[in-house]
Amino acid sequence: MSDRHTATDNIIADVMANPSPAKSMGDPGITPLSPSHIQHTNTEQVQSEPLFEVVVAIDFGTTSSGYAYAFIKEPECIHTMRRWEGGDPGVSNQKTPTTILLTPDRKFHSFGYAARDFYHDLDPSESKHWLYLEKFKMKLHTTANLSIDTDLHAANGKRVKALDIFAYALAFFKEQALKELSDQTGGEFDNNNVRWVITVPAIWKMPAKQFMREAAYKSGLVSRENPEQLIIALEPEAASIYCRKLRLHQMVDLGTQATHNGLSPTENVGSGMAQAKEHVRRNRQSRTFLVENVIGELWSELEEGDRYVVVDCGGGTVDLTVHQIRLPEGHLKELYKASGGPYGSIGIDYEFEKLLCKIFGQDFIDQFKVKRPAAWVDLMIAFESRKRAAAPERTNPLNINLPFSFIDYYKKFRGHSVEHALRKSNVDFVKWSSQGMLRMNPDAMNTLFKPTIDHIIQHLFELFEKPEVSNIKFLFLVGGFAESSLLQQAVQNMLQGRSRIIIPHDVGLTILKGAVLFGLDPSIIKVRRSPLTYGVGVLNRFVEGLDSEEQFVLNRKNNKRHQQLDKTQEDTDQVKVSQSLSLVKRLIHMTPELQSFHLHWLLLFILEFCNKDILFEV
């Protein structure tokens, strides 16, 4: 046997428990392999961490985004971003809308409030040439075959590369953060001294997470030569890390009969959050949050093995993670793989759009969005402020201003007035006001919330039925949507006192602050659950009458071979962070093109012949 064949008799590939997602590599083909022997090792690999001066976390949300940072030498001080110019009445501007505006020649113009306000002020005839995008993050969750060539649609219907848009957004935050750091330190701050953290939903598939890393490379946030400068943090994990630090005065406790923050057991959910918001408003002049170098009073109640759930309710998705505390270090162990779905607050926006279609017609709404895109944005902004005012105890109507261009365009489109359309629509809970407003009674708004909240409650119910999710001590409700008292009440009714429901003050910044803490100490998460089953395609001798005719291929000699998946990691297996798996394979034959073959490519490739109901390519 030649030296070449001797050297390649055994190929050993180490696959990390939390590998970076595979890039699109085309079809590497299926190499005939003999049955495998899997060796599991529990040794934790210690990697030398580069030294950074500051950690900057970017919470890239579906509806709003922002950044926060902490200097390595002052880890107890988390600074949130500067106040954004612009804003909406009754809506906090501690973040900025995830909106981006490109010029007619597709150059970056602005992001956030600046993009939205500039677009709003454009003449209607001019605005249709500009590319305005919002809520585009959901594309990464909903696209089945996500790639670097995936497109997004702007408000005017034009297509633009998703990678370009995400890169523009990250470059914007890089510029803003570095400028603020330079002002803080009195000199130009070097990007090489920054460890960046980007938050993503835990339920995202690997290609979506890798897409964010590719966007970071393209934006200049980090380089491919220094990938460890960027950490992709899971949103519910970040929230969990921050909740460890909570003091009693920094939260609302909805799940206990004891008095907290001045709340008695008879006070309702809405009044509790009202007090929390007032506390936040009084302290909002300071952008620095002090995080004590000890665990919070709430966390001190946890004992070894105690379990809790983090429910991250964002604009686009809802993420649920189950953690168990490990003492004495306080490390976290994931008990059940992250779950959830597209149940974020934008689902309420879609219900509102469906209501408008029912009243004014699908054809009109479709045309109005294309012909008057800026006015459509105005209408949804008006709805957003009213959406935030919805509450279980509300009795007075919610008024939504209709843009003049909506009223005018509808009359030209239909030949009759908006008021006439409302009378003929048989939608009793929406009335017309002579001041140019839609008047929605509280039941109407609650109806818009119901489908989204029902999805969340159903998922929570199914999660709590799992054996791994028994005896839950706390449920942390975080994310911007967690401010909704309608959602809070629904969660309370579902749990019926089984767990204490904790809502941090300023829930919209919980993930952001937790992401900074995670960047300061990534080792806090010790054990995760494998989200997928990984394996290698194996070709065995085909046995007539025993093997399925649907699962055979012809080898190079036109002999039948049976395909099967040789599993290396089962779905839901517990895996230590940095744990490796050693996989030993023997190649039946070696061809020149396989001399530099990397086996870990195969480990991230689940074969098409497997049951497509449960397995797919990653």
Tab-separated table of N, CA and C in Angstrom, residues 10 23 245 261 281 351 390 499:
chain	number	residue	atom	x	y	z
A	10	ASN	N	-7.120	6.439	8.027
A	10	ASN	CA	-8.045	6.964	9.033
A	10	ASN	C	-8.076	8.483	8.962
A	23	LYS	N	-20.990	27.195	5.384
A	23	LYS	CA	-21.257	28.055	4.237
A	23	LYS	C	-21.761	27.182	3.094
A	245	LYS	N	-28.598	39.383	37.532
A	245	LYS	CA	-28.149	40.549	38.294
A	245	LYS	C	-29.299	41.369	38.881
A	261	ASN	N	-42.212	46.336	44.707
A	261	ASN	CA	-42.298	47.618	44.012
A	261	ASN	C	-43.582	48.376	44.363
A	281	ARG	N	-38.668	56.101	33.453
A	281	ARG	CA	-38.678	57.475	32.954
A	281	ARG	C	-37.868	58.398	33.855
A	351	GLU	N	-52.378	41.752	11.436
A	351	GLU	CA	-53.821	41.667	11.697
A	351	GLU	C	-54.502	43.004	11.411
A	390	ALA	N	-52.936	49.587	24.254
A	390	ALA	CA	-53.936	48.546	24.513
A	390	ALA	C	-53.692	47.918	25.882
A	499	SER	N	-45.492	29.198	38.378
A	499	SER	CA	-44.166	29.812	38.398
A	499	SER	C	-44.328	31.304	38.638
